[in-house]
Coordinates of C-alpha atoms in Angstrom, one line a residue:
M1376 CA 50.0 252.7 126.6
E1377 CA 50.5 253.2 123.0
N1378 CA 52.7 250.1 122.8
S1379 CA 50.1 248.1 124.6
N1380 CA 47.3 249.1 122.2
R1381 CA 49.6 248.3 119.3
N1382 CA 50.2 244.8 120.6
K1383 CA 46.5 244.2 121.1
S1384 CA 45.7 245.3 117.5
S1385 CA 48.3 243.0 116.1
V1386 CA 46.9 240.0 117.9
V1387 CA 43.4 240.4 116.3
P1388 CA 44.4 239.4 112.8
I1389 CA 46.2 236.4 114.1
I1390 CA 43.1 235.2 115.9
V1391 CA 40.9 235.8 112.9
A1392 CA 43.4 233.9 110.7
L1393 CA 43.4 231.0 113.1
A1394 CA 39.6 230.9 113.1
V1395 CA 39.4 230.9 109.3
V1396 CA 41.9 228.0 109.2
L1397 CA 39.8 226.1 111.8
I1398 CA 36.6 226.7 109.9
A1399 CA 38.2 225.6 106.6
A1400 CA 39.5 222.4 108.2
V1401 CA 36.1 221.5 109.6
A1402 CA 34.5 222.2 106.2
I1403 CA 37.1 220.0 104.4
W1404 CA 36.5 217.2 106.9
F1405 CA 32.8 217.5 106.5
F1406 CA 32.8 217.4 102.7
V1407 CA 35.4 214.8 102.3
F1408 CA 34.6 212.3 105.1
N1409 CA 30.9 212.8 105.7
D1410 CA 28.8 210.0 104.0
S1411 CA 26.1 212.6 103.2
S1412 CA 28.5 214.9 101.4
P1413 CA 28.4 215.5 97.6
L1414 CA 31.6 213.6 97.3
A1415 CA 30.0 210.5 98.9
E1416 CA 27.1 210.9 96.5
R1417 CA 29.5 210.9 93.6
G1418 CA 30.9 207.5 94.5
A1419 CA 32.9 207.7 97.7
Y1420 CA 32.4 204.7 99.9
N1421 CA 33.5 203.3 103.2
D1422 CA 35.9 200.3 102.6
G1423 CA 36.0 199.2 106.2
D1424 CA 38.6 201.7 107.3
T1425 CA 36.6 204.6 108.7
A1426 CA 39.6 206.9 108.3
N1427 CA 40.2 206.2 104.6
N1428 CA 37.5 206.8 102.0
N1429 CA 38.5 206.2 98.4
N1430 CA 36.6 206.5 95.2
Q1431 CA 35.3 203.4 93.4
E1432 CA 37.7 203.5 90.5
Q1433 CA 40.7 203.6 92.8
D1434 CA 39.7 200.6 94.8
L1435 CA 38.6 198.2 92.1
A1436 CA 41.9 196.3 92.5
P1437 CA 41.6 193.7 95.2
D1438 CA 43.6 193.9 98.4
T1439 CA 45.6 190.7 98.0
N1440 CA 47.3 191.3 101.4
N1441 CA 43.9 191.4 103.1
N1442 CA 45.3 194.0 105.4
N1443 CA 42.3 195.9 106.9
D1444 CA 43.0 197.6 110.2
D1445 CA 39.3 197.3 111.3
M1446 CA 38.9 193.7 110.0
T1447 CA 41.9 191.9 111.5
N1448 CA 41.1 188.3 112.4
D1449 CA 41.0 187.5 116.1
D1450 CA 42.1 184.0 116.8
T1451 CA 41.6 184.3 120.6
T1452 CA 38.8 182.4 122.3
T1453 CA 37.6 185.5 124.3
I1454 CA 34.3 186.7 123.0
N1455 CA 33.2 190.2 123.9
D1456 CA 30.0 192.0 123.0
N1457 CA 30.5 194.8 120.5
E1458 CA 28.2 197.7 119.8
G1459 CA 25.4 196.3 117.7
F1460 CA 26.3 192.7 118.5
T1461 CA 25.2 190.8 121.6
W1462 CA 25.5 187.2 122.5
L1463 CA 22.3 185.6 123.7
V1464 CA 23.8 182.2 123.9
Q1465 CA 27.6 181.8 124.2
P1466 CA 28.7 179.0 121.7
R1467 CA 28.0 175.7 123.4
Y1468 CA 25.8 173.6 121.1
D1469 CA 26.9 171.0 118.5
E1470 CA 24.2 172.1 116.1
M1471 CA 21.5 174.7 115.8
R1472 CA 18.4 174.8 113.6
F1473 CA 16.2 177.5 112.2
F1474 CA 13.4 179.1 114.4
E1475 CA 10.0 177.5 113.8
G1476 CA 7.0 178.4 116.0
G1477 CA 9.2 180.8 118.0
L1478 CA 11.7 178.1 119.0
A1479 CA 15.0 176.8 117.5
A1480 CA 16.2 173.3 117.9
V1481 CA 19.6 172.8 119.4
N1482 CA 21.8 169.7 119.7
L1483 CA 24.1 168.8 122.5
N1484 CA 25.9 165.5 122.7
N1485 CA 23.5 164.0 120.0
L1486 CA 20.4 165.1 122.0
W1487 CA 17.9 167.7 120.9
G1488 CA 16.2 170.5 122.8
F1489 CA 14.8 174.0 122.0
I1490 CA 15.7 177.6 122.8
N1491 CA 13.6 180.7 122.5
K1492 CA 14.4 184.1 120.9
Y1493 CA 16.0 185.3 124.1
G1494 CA 18.4 182.4 124.2
E1495 CA 16.7 180.7 127.0
E1496 CA 16.7 176.9 127.0
V1497 CA 13.0 176.2 127.1
I1498 CA 13.4 172.5 126.5
P1499 CA 16.7 170.9 127.6
P1500 CA 18.4 168.6 125.1
Q1501 CA 16.9 165.1 125.7
Y1502 CA 15.5 163.8 122.4
S1503 CA 17.1 161.6 119.7
D1504 CA 15.4 163.4 116.8
H1505 CA 12.7 166.0 116.1
F1506 CA 10.5 167.7 113.6
P1507 CA 10.0 171.5 113.6
F1508 CA 7.0 172.9 115.5
S1509 CA 3.8 172.9 113.6
E1510 CA 0.5 174.2 115.0
G1511 CA 2.2 174.6 118.4
F1512 CA 3.6 171.0 118.6
A1513 CA 6.8 169.3 117.7
A1514 CA 7.4 165.6 117.0
V1515 CA 10.3 164.2 119.1
S1516 CA 11.8 160.8 119.4
I1517 CA 13.8 158.9 122.1
G1518 CA 16.0 155.8 121.9
A1519 CA 17.2 156.2 118.3
D1520 CA 20.6 155.1 117.2
L1521 CA 22.9 156.9 114.8
N1522 CA 23.6 155.0 111.6
E1523 CA 26.9 155.2 109.6
W1524 CA 25.9 158.6 108.1
G1525 CA 25.1 160.0 111.5
R1526 CA 21.3 160.0 111.0
P1527 CA 19.1 158.9 113.9
V1528 CA 17.2 155.7 113.1
G1529 CA 14.7 153.7 115.1
G1530 CA 13.4 155.1 118.4
Q1531 CA 9.9 156.0 119.4
W1532 CA 8.1 159.1 118.5
G1533 CA 5.6 161.4 120.3
F1534 CA 4.7 165.1 120.6
I1535 CA 5.6 168.0 122.9
D1536 CA 4.1 171.5 123.1
T1537 CA 6.2 174.8 123.2
T1538 CA 6.6 174.5 127.0
G1539 CA 8.2 171.0 126.6
R1540 CA 5.1 169.2 128.0
E1541 CA 4.7 165.8 126.5
V1542 CA 1.3 165.9 124.8
L1543 CA 1.9 162.4 123.7
A1544 CA 4.7 160.3 125.2
P1545 CA 7.0 158.8 122.6
R1546 CA 5.7 155.3 121.7
F1547 CA 5.1 155.3 117.9
D1548 CA 7.4 154.1 115.1
S1549 CA 7.0 157.3 113.2
V1550 CA 4.7 160.3 113.0
L1551 CA 3.9 163.2 110.7
P1552 CA 3.5 166.9 111.9
F1553 CA 0.1 168.2 112.9
N1554 CA -2.1 169.4 110.1
N1555 CA -5.5 171.0 110.9
G1556 CA -5.4 169.7 114.4
I1557 CA -4.6 166.0 113.6
A1558 CA -1.3 164.2 113.4
M1559 CA -0.8 160.8 111.9
F1560 CA 1.3 158.1 113.6
R1561 CA 2.4 154.6 112.6
T1562 CA 2.9 151.4 114.6
G1563 CA 4.0 147.9 113.8
S1564 CA 6.5 148.8 111.1
I1565 CA 9.9 147.3 110.3
Q1566 CA 13.1 149.1 109.2
D1567 CA 14.6 148.8 105.8
E1568 CA 18.4 148.6 105.2
W1569 CA 18.8 152.3 105.6
G1570 CA 16.8 152.5 108.8
W1571 CA 13.6 153.9 107.4
P1572 CA 10.3 152.4 108.7
I1573 CA 8.2 150.4 106.2
G1574 CA 4.9 148.7 106.6
G1575 CA 2.9 148.9 109.8
H1576 CA -0.4 150.7 110.2
W1577 CA -1.4 154.4 110.4
G1578 CA -3.7 156.2 112.8
A1579 CA -4.2 159.7 114.1
V1580 CA -4.1 161.7 117.3
D1581 CA -5.6 165.1 118.2
T1582 CA -3.8 168.0 119.9
S1583 CA -4.8 166.6 123.3
G1584 CA -2.9 163.4 122.6
N1585 CA -6.1 161.4 122.2
I1586 CA -6.1 158.7 119.5
V1587 CA -9.0 159.7 117.3
I1588 CA -8.3 157.2 114.5
E1589 CA -7.2 153.7 115.3
A1590 CA -4.0 152.4 113.6
L1591 CA -5.8 150.3 111.0
F1592 CA -4.5 151.6 107.6
D1593 CA -1.6 150.6 105.4
E1594 CA -1.2 154.1 103.9
F1595 CA -2.8 157.4 104.8
H1596 CA -3.0 160.7 102.8
G1597 CA -3.7 164.0 104.6
F1598 CA -7.1 165.3 105.2
N1599 CA -8.7 167.7 102.8
D1600 CA -12.4 168.6 102.7
D1601 CA -12.5 166.6 106.0
L1602 CA -11.8 163.3 104.2
A1603 CA -8.6 161.4 103.9
A1604 CA -7.6 158.6 101.4
V1605 CA -6.5 155.4 103.1
R1606 CA -5.3 152.1 101.8
V1607 CA -6.0 148.6 103.3
N1608 CA -5.1 145.0 102.5
S1609 CA -1.6 145.9 101.2
V1610 CA 1.5 143.8 101.2
I1611 CA 5.2 144.6 101.5
T1612 CA 7.3 143.5 98.5
D1613 CA 10.8 142.0 98.8
D1614 CA 12.4 145.3 98.1
G1615 CA 10.4 147.0 100.9
M1616 CA 7.7 148.7 98.8
I1617 CA 4.0 148.8 99.6
S1618 CA 2.0 147.0 97.0
E1619 CA -1.5 145.7 96.3
G1620 CA -4.4 147.0 98.4
E1621 CA -7.5 149.1 97.9
W1622 CA -8.2 152.8 98.6
G1623 CA -11.2 154.4 100.3
F1624 CA -11.9 157.5 102.3
I1625 CA -12.4 158.1 106.1
D1626 CA -13.6 161.1 108.1
R1627 CA -11.8 162.7 111.0
N1628 CA -13.3 160.1 113.4
G1629 CA -11.9 157.2 111.4
N1630 CA -15.3 156.2 109.9
M1631 CA -15.1 154.7 106.4
I1632 CA -17.2 157.2 104.4
I1633 CA -16.3 155.9 101.0
E1634 CA -15.6 152.1 100.9
P1635 CA -12.2 151.0 99.7
N1636 CA -13.1 149.9 96.1
F1637 CA -10.4 151.8 94.2
T1638 CA -6.8 150.9 93.0
G1639 CA -5.8 154.5 93.3
A1640 CA -7.0 157.7 94.8
S1641 CA -6.1 161.4 95.1
M1642 CA -6.8 164.0 97.8
F1643 CA -10.1 165.8 97.7
N1644 CA -10.0 169.4 96.3
H1645 CA -13.1 171.6 96.4
G1646 CA -15.4 168.7 96.8
F1647 CA -14.0 166.4 94.1
T1648 CA -11.3 163.8 93.7
S1649 CA -10.1 161.4 91.1
V1650 CA -10.2 157.6 91.7
R1651 CA -9.0 154.6 89.7
V1652 CA -10.5 151.2 89.1
G1653 CA -8.9 148.2 87.5
G1654 CA -5.3 147.8 86.5
T1655 CA -2.7 145.3 87.6
W1656 CA 0.0 145.6 90.1
Q1657 CA 3.6 145.6 88.9
D1658 CA 5.9 145.7 91.9
W1659 CA 4.9 149.0 93.6
Q1660 CA 2.7 150.6 91.0
V1661 CA -0.5 149.9 89.1
V1662 CA -0.3 149.5 85.4
G1663 CA -3.5 150.1 83.5
G1664 CA -6.9 150.9 85.0
V1665 CA -9.0 154.0 84.3
W1666 CA -9.7 157.1 86.3
G1667 CA -13.0 158.8 87.1
I1668 CA -14.2 161.5 89.5
I1669 CA -16.3 161.2 92.7
D1670 CA -17.7 163.8 95.2
T1671 CA -17.4 163.7 99.0
S1672 CA -20.5 161.4 99.3
G1673 CA -18.8 158.9 97.0
E1674 CA -21.2 159.5 94.1
I1675 CA -19.6 159.0 90.7
I1676 CA -19.5 162.4 88.9
V1677 CA -17.4 161.2 86.0
S1678 CA -17.4 157.5 85.2
P1679 CA -13.9 155.9 85.1
Q1680 CA -12.7 156.1 81.5
Y1681 CA -9.5 158.1 81.4
D1682 CA -5.9 157.1 81.6
I1683 CA -5.0 160.3 83.4
I1684 CA -7.0 163.0 85.2
H1685 CA -5.3 166.2 86.4
G1686 CA -6.8 168.3 89.2
F1687 CA -9.5 170.9 88.5
S1688 CA -8.4 174.5 87.8
D1689 CA -10.9 177.2 87.0
G1690 CA -13.6 174.5 86.8
L1691 CA -11.7 172.4 84.1
A1692 CA -9.5 169.3 84.4
A1693 CA -7.1 168.0 81.8
V1694 CA -7.8 164.3 80.9
M1695 CA -6.1 161.8 78.7
A1696 CA -7.2 158.5 77.1
G1697 CA -6.2 156.0 74.4
S1698 CA -2.6 155.5 75.6
S1699 CA -0.5 152.3 76.1
F1700 CA 2.3 151.3 78.4
D1701 CA 5.9 150.7 77.7
E1702 CA 7.9 148.0 79.5
Q1703 CA 8.7 150.3 82.4
G1704 CA 5.0 151.0 82.9
F1705 CA 5.1 154.6 81.5
F1706 CA 2.3 156.0 79.3
V1707 CA 2.9 156.1 75.5
G1708 CA 0.6 158.0 73.2
G1709 CA -2.9 159.0 74.1
Q1710 CA -5.0 162.1 73.4
W1711 CA -5.7 165.0 75.7
G1712 CA -8.7 167.3 76.3
F1713 CA -10.6 169.0 79.2
I1714 CA -13.7 168.2 81.2
D1715 CA -15.8 170.3 83.5
T1716 CA -17.0 169.2 87.0
S1717 CA -20.1 167.5 85.5
G1718 CA -17.9 165.3 83.3
Y1719 CA -18.7 167.1 80.0
E1720 CA -15.9 167.2 77.6
V1721 CA -15.6 171.0 77.0
V1722 CA -12.5 170.4 74.9
P1723 CA -12.5 167.2 72.9
L1724 CA -9.6 164.7 73.3
I1725 CA -7.8 165.6 70.1
Y1726 CA -4.4 166.9 71.4
D1727 CA -1.2 165.1 71.9
S1728 CA -0.3 167.3 74.8
V1729 CA -1.8 170.2 76.8
A1730 CA -0.2 172.7 79.1
G1731 CA -3.1 173.4 81.4
F1732 CA -5.1 176.7 81.6
H1733 CA -3.5 179.9 82.8
E1734 CA -5.4 183.1 82.8
G1735 CA -8.1 181.5 80.6
F1736 CA -5.8 180.0 77.9
S1737 CA -3.9 176.8 77.4
A1738 CA -1.1 175.9 75.1
V1739 CA -2.0 172.7 73.1
F1740 CA 0.1 170.4 70.9
A1741 CA -0.9 168.2 68.0
G1742 CA 1.3 166.6 65.4
D1743 CA 4.5 168.7 65.4
Y1744 CA 3.0 172.1 66.3
W1745 CA 1.7 174.2 69.2
G1746 CA -1.1 176.7 69.5
F1747 CA -3.5 178.1 72.1
I1748 CA -7.2 177.6 73.0
D1749 CA -9.5 179.4 75.3
M1750 CA -11.7 177.7 77.9
T1751 CA -14.5 176.9 75.4
G1752 CA -12.0 175.0 73.3
R1753 CA -11.9 177.7 70.6
V1754 CA -8.5 177.9 68.9
T1755 CA -7.2 181.5 69.5
V1756 CA -3.7 180.9 68.1
P1757 CA -3.4 178.4 65.2
L1758 CA -1.3 175.3 65.7
I1759 CA 1.6 176.4 63.5
Y1760 CA 4.4 176.9 65.9
T1761 CA 7.2 174.5 66.8
A1762 CA 7.5 175.8 70.3
V1763 CA 5.8 178.1 72.8
A1764 CA 7.0 179.6 76.1
G1765 CA 6.6 182.4 78.6
Q1766 CA 2.8 182.9 78.7
T1767 CA 2.1 186.2 80.6
A1768 CA -1.0 187.2 82.6
S1769 CA -1.8 189.8 80.0
G1770 CA -2.0 187.3 77.2
F1771 CA 1.4 187.4 75.5
A1772 CA 3.5 184.3 74.7
A1773 CA 6.8 183.6 73.0
V1774 CA 6.4 181.4 69.9
A1775 CA 8.8 179.8 67.4
T1776 CA 8.6 178.5 63.9
G1777 CA 10.9 176.7 61.6
G1778 CA 13.9 174.7 62.7
I1779 CA 14.8 171.0 62.5
R1780 CA 13.4 168.4 64.9
H1781 CA 15.8 166.0 66.5
D1782 CA 13.5 163.0 66.9
E1783 CA 16.0 160.9 68.9
L1784 CA 16.5 163.8 71.4
G1785 CA 13.1 165.4 71.3
H1786 CA 14.6 168.8 70.8
V1787 CA 14.0 171.4 68.1
E1788 CA 16.5 173.8 66.6
R1789 CA 14.3 176.9 67.2
R1790 CA 15.6 179.4 64.7
Q1791 CA 12.8 182.0 64.5
W1792 CA 11.2 183.4 67.7
G1793 CA 8.6 186.1 68.2
V1794 CA 5.7 187.1 70.4
V1795 CA 1.9 186.5 69.8
D1796 CA -1.1 188.0 71.5
I1797 CA -2.8 184.7 72.5
T1798 CA -6.2 186.4 72.9
T1799 CA -6.3 187.3 69.2
G1800 CA -3.5 185.3 67.6
E1801 CA -1.8 188.4 66.3
E1802 CA 2.0 188.2 65.9
V1803 CA 2.9 191.4 67.8
I1804 CA 6.7 190.7 67.5
P1805 CA 7.8 189.2 64.1
L1806 CA 9.4 185.8 64.3
I1807 CA 12.9 186.9 63.3
Y1808 CA 14.9 186.4 66.5
D1809 CA 17.1 183.4 67.6
S1810 CA 15.4 183.7 71.0
V1811 CA 13.1 186.0 72.9
W1812 CA 12.4 186.5 76.6
I1813 CA 9.2 188.4 77.6
L1814 CA 10.3 190.5 80.6
N1815 CA 7.0 192.2 81.2
D1816 CA 4.0 193.5 79.2
E1817 CA 6.1 196.3 77.7
T1818 CA 9.6 194.9 77.2
V1819 CA 11.1 191.9 75.4
A1820 CA 14.7 190.7 75.4
V1821 CA 15.8 189.4 72.0
L1822 CA 18.8 187.4 70.8
V1823 CA 20.4 187.7 67.4
D1824 CA 23.4 186.2 65.6
A1825 CA 23.3 183.0 67.6
D1826 CA 24.6 179.6 66.5
I1827 CA 22.1 176.7 66.7
N1828 CA 24.2 173.9 65.3
N1829 CA 25.1 171.8 68.3
E1830 CA 23.8 168.2 68.8
W1831 CA 21.2 169.3 71.3
G1832 CA 19.5 171.8 69.1
S1833 CA 20.0 174.6 71.7
V1834 CA 21.1 178.2 71.2
E1835 CA 24.7 179.2 71.6
G1836 CA 26.3 182.6 71.6
G1837 CA 24.7 185.6 70.0
R1838 CA 24.0 189.1 71.3
W1839 CA 21.1 190.3 73.5
G1840 CA 19.1 193.5 73.3
L1841 CA 15.7 195.0 74.2
I1842 CA 12.6 195.9 72.2
D1843 CA 9.1 197.0 73.2
M1844 CA 5.9 195.2 72.3
T1845 CA 5.6 197.2 69.1
G1846 CA 9.0 195.9 67.9
R1847 CA 10.7 199.3 68.5
V1848 CA 14.3 198.9 69.5
I1849 CA 15.0 200.0 73.1
L1850 CA 18.6 198.7 73.2
E1851 CA 20.6 197.4 70.2
P1852 CA 21.8 193.8 70.8
K1853 CA 25.3 193.9 72.2
Y1854 CA 25.4 191.7 75.4
D1855 CA 26.7 188.1 75.5
V1856 CA 24.4 187.3 78.4
L1857 CA 21.2 189.1 79.7
T1858 CA 19.7 187.5 82.7
N1859 CA 17.7 188.0 86.0
S1860 CA 19.3 190.2 88.7
G1861 CA 17.0 189.4 91.6
D1862 CA 15.5 192.9 91.2
D1863 CA 12.4 193.1 88.9
D1864 CA 13.5 196.4 87.4
L1865 CA 17.1 195.4 86.7
L1866 CA 19.0 192.9 84.6
R1867 CA 22.5 191.5 84.7
V1868 CA 24.5 191.7 81.5
L1869 CA 27.9 190.4 80.3
V1870 CA 30.2 191.8 77.6
D1871 CA 33.4 190.4 76.1
G1872 CA 32.8 186.9 77.3
T1873 CA 34.4 183.8 75.7
L1874 CA 32.0 181.1 74.5
T1875 CA 32.9 177.6 75.9
E1876 CA 32.3 174.2 74.3
W1877 CA 29.3 173.7 76.5
G1878 CA 27.6 176.8 75.1
G1879 CA 28.1 179.0 78.2
F1880 CA 30.5 182.0 78.7
T1881 CA 33.7 182.5 80.7
G1882 CA 35.5 185.7 81.4
G1883 CA 34.2 189.1 80.3
Q1884 CA 32.8 191.9 82.4
W1885 CA 29.4 192.0 84.2
G1886 CA 27.2 195.1 84.8
V1887 CA 23.5 195.9 85.4
I1888 CA 21.0 197.6 83.1
D1889 CA 17.4 198.8 83.7
M1890 CA 14.4 198.1 81.5
T1891 CA 15.1 201.2 79.4
G1892 CA 18.6 199.8 78.5
H1893 CA 20.4 202.3 80.6
E1894 CA 23.6 200.9 82.2
V1895 CA 22.9 201.5 85.9
I1896 CA 26.2 199.7 86.7
P1897 CA 28.5 199.7 83.6
P1898 CA 30.2 196.3 82.9
Q1899 CA 33.3 196.3 85.0
Y1900 CA 33.1 193.3 87.4
D1901 CA 34.3 189.8 86.8
D1902 CA 31.0 188.4 88.4
I1903 CA 27.8 189.7 89.9
W1904 CA 25.4 187.7 92.0
S1905 CA 21.7 188.5 92.4
F1906 CA 20.4 191.5 94.3
V1907 CA 19.1 190.9 97.8
H1908 CA 17.5 193.7 99.9
G1909 CA 18.8 196.2 97.3
F1910 CA 22.4 195.1 97.5
V1911 CA 24.5 192.8 95.3
P1912 CA 27.9 191.0 95.7
V1913 CA 30.4 191.7 93.0
R1914 CA 33.8 190.1 92.2
V1915 CA 37.0 191.7 91.0
G1916 CA 39.8 189.3 89.9
G1917 CA 40.2 185.7 90.9
T1918 CA 41.4 182.6 89.1
A1919 CA 39.3 179.7 88.0
N1920 CA 40.5 176.2 88.8
A1921 CA 40.1 173.1 86.6
Q1922 CA 36.5 172.7 88.0
G1923 CA 35.6 176.2 87.1
I1924 CA 35.5 177.4 90.7
V1925 CA 37.0 180.9 91.2
E1926 CA 39.4 181.2 94.1
G1927 CA 40.5 184.5 95.6
N1928 CA 39.6 187.2 98.1
Y1929 CA 37.7 189.4 95.6
W1930 CA 34.1 189.8 96.6
G1931 CA 32.5 193.1 97.7
V1932 CA 29.1 194.6 97.8
I1933 CA 27.5 197.5 95.8
D1934 CA 24.0 199.0 96.0
R1935 CA 21.4 199.5 93.1
T1936 CA 23.2 202.6 92.0
G1937 CA 26.6 201.0 91.8
H1938 CA 27.8 202.7 95.0
M1939 CA 30.5 200.5 96.7
I1940 CA 29.4 199.5 100.2
I1941 CA 32.1 196.9 100.9
S1942 CA 35.4 196.7 99.1
P1943 CA 36.1 193.5 97.1
N1944 CA 38.4 191.8 99.6
Y1945 CA 36.4 188.8 100.7
E1946 CA 36.1 185.1 99.6
Q1947 CA 32.4 184.9 100.3
I1948 CA 29.5 187.3 100.9
W1949 CA 26.1 186.7 102.4
I1950 CA 23.6 189.5 102.4
L1951 CA 21.5 188.7 105.5
S1952 CA 19.0 191.6 105.6
E1953 CA 18.6 195.2 104.5
D1954 CA 20.8 196.1 107.5
V1955 CA 23.4 193.3 107.9
I1956 CA 26.0 191.7 105.5
A1957 CA 28.2 188.7 106.4
V1958 CA 31.7 188.4 105.0
M1959 CA 34.2 185.6 105.0
N1960 CA 38.0 185.3 104.6
D1961 CA 40.7 182.7 105.3
A1962 CA 38.8 180.0 103.4
E1963 CA 39.8 176.4 103.5
R1964 CA 38.9 174.5 100.4
D1965 CA 38.4 170.9 99.4
E1966 CA 40.3 169.1 96.6
W1967 CA 37.9 170.6 94.0
G1968 CA 38.4 174.2 95.3
S1969 CA 35.0 174.5 97.0
I1970 CA 35.0 176.4 100.3
I1971 CA 34.4 174.1 103.3
R1972 CA 35.1 176.7 106.1
G1973 CA 36.5 180.1 106.8
R1974 CA 36.4 183.1 109.2
W1975 CA 33.1 185.1 109.2
G1976 CA 32.4 188.6 110.3
F1977 CA 29.7 191.2 109.8
Y1978 CA 29.2 194.7 108.3
D1979 CA 26.2 196.9 108.3
T1980 CA 24.8 198.1 105.0
R1981 CA 26.5 201.5 105.3
G1982 CA 29.9 199.8 105.2
N1983 CA 30.7 199.9 108.9
V1984 CA 32.3 196.9 110.6
I1985 CA 30.1 195.2 113.2
I1986 CA 32.4 192.2 113.9
P1987 CA 35.7 191.4 112.2
P1988 CA 35.9 188.0 110.5
S1989 CA 36.7 185.8 113.4
Y1990 CA 34.0 183.0 113.6
D1991 CA 34.1 179.5 112.1
N1992 CA 30.7 179.5 110.5
I1993 CA 27.3 181.2 110.4
G1994 CA 23.8 179.6 110.1
F1995 CA 20.3 181.0 109.9
F1996 CA 19.5 184.7 110.2
Y1997 CA 16.1 185.5 111.5
D1998 CA 14.6 188.7 112.9
G1999 CA 18.0 190.0 113.9
L2000 CA 19.1 186.7 115.4
I2001 CA 22.0 184.7 113.9
A2002 CA 23.5 181.3 114.6
I2003 CA 27.3 181.6 114.9
M2004 CA 29.9 178.8 115.3
H2005 CA 33.0 179.5 117.3
D2006 CA 35.7 176.9 118.1
G2007 CA 33.4 174.2 116.7
L2008 CA 30.3 175.1 118.8
W2009 CA 27.2 177.1 118.0
G2010 CA 25.7 180.1 119.8
L2011 CA 23.0 182.6 119.2
A2012 CA 23.7 186.4 118.8
R2013 CA 21.6 189.4 118.1
I2014 CA 22.8 192.0 115.5
S2015 CA 21.0 195.3 115.8

């Protein structure tokens, strides 16, 4: 009895010890391998092998062997559904287009049909060509032939609805998609040497397939304000261009509302349009003549007197007069100003060029200098600057002074840049920089120590930094390149790059900073693309060929914090959505080094493999649906 008790008491410590070991093992597993652990937050990531998590620094070197247990290429033709990946249409089509109107066009043996989001063949392949669905209808053709480039030419066009019902049987030479319930068609045309229809006459049908406008017109602009510009009495030139003729306007019933008395016409916009009278035809264009403005009744609002009239914006239209024509028929000289809808010249025609009003101000140019005016014509920024750029909604603009004008090239060596408040004319940032870039109303990127001595008068080299709108330095200039990142709050930057003979940079290391100058992602990558859905592809290593194309399996993906999502082991990356990333390996390249095909697979944005790289190509990605090519044929899959 005593021995028995002694044995039992000796077993208890052993059991306790085993329990402690077991608990410790679980704790170690949790903190090391769980994505939500503190270690994961400090930079651990899933590199595709769910049993092997490494930190970022250790895995920056590319895996040149491309050995990844979970990502082994599968060259078999058997396709099985995986968790998160489901085939809706097994690969069977020669081509597959993007979804429009809930249907995607598919091609089989040079004939087009349509499938829905469930992969059902709603309209079997039977048409030579098609347009995407618009307002519930798609233009389709029959009887076309393929030219030497594989493009369908000829044939007869009609319309179908989303059920495949022929709203209008194919019988026209060409058509345009429906717009506001009307689609234009053409008959009686001929084909040019490339197979395009030329000549003929245009009419229109409604959504019931009824001809609402007879085919009487040589050219037909779209309807706006319920009127459309049409041309009559034209001729076809020897080179196949439409020439001569007069323009008028019809209503939706085909009635001529404004008689064809014009040599040129624009579309109506908010009750007004510009029309031209006079001029002479030179081949396919009118040289000379003057423009005026009419309303929807045809009444002349502004008598024809201008060489150019731009459309109205905020009640004003830019106009130009006093120009001449060169031997190619282009405008030379002339003076610009602005008129209102009554024809009153709010801004006299005294400028050599105008930029058009934006947020109540327009940049204007006279002599050799730029400035700004408001909508009354008052000069708010004197015309003393050799260049202006980057006008913001809040009234700031980048301006430059000094430099040497290259008259033969039309460029200026813009040596001194700053920022003005265009509402007051105040120079808020002194003109002391080689270049400036207004990022937002608080932050400006500035360039110093640049060279501006090349034959084009453009900026080369230098160092970029950040200042605020008071001129206070946020970030001392130190980057070779500072550019957009695809994320409004972040910027891509380059350090230690080598300036090329073309003024760009090669080599160096890329990183990402925020608007405060903080390095969110320190420069450590050989290349960085733009952010998409909060993720960005990055490259480590690779060798540039003679064409400057980098070859190598060195692309991966990081998030906005620099956390590595996918190790840099791939030759191409495509971020499809906030949930799915496509990767490609085994690339085949053309003689210049550009990728022409490879093997594609998919990750989720947590770094987990959905499908290993095993497919020939991928197409559109739409609402979780993706077109995938396998063995030369296209199918449709859903990735959840």
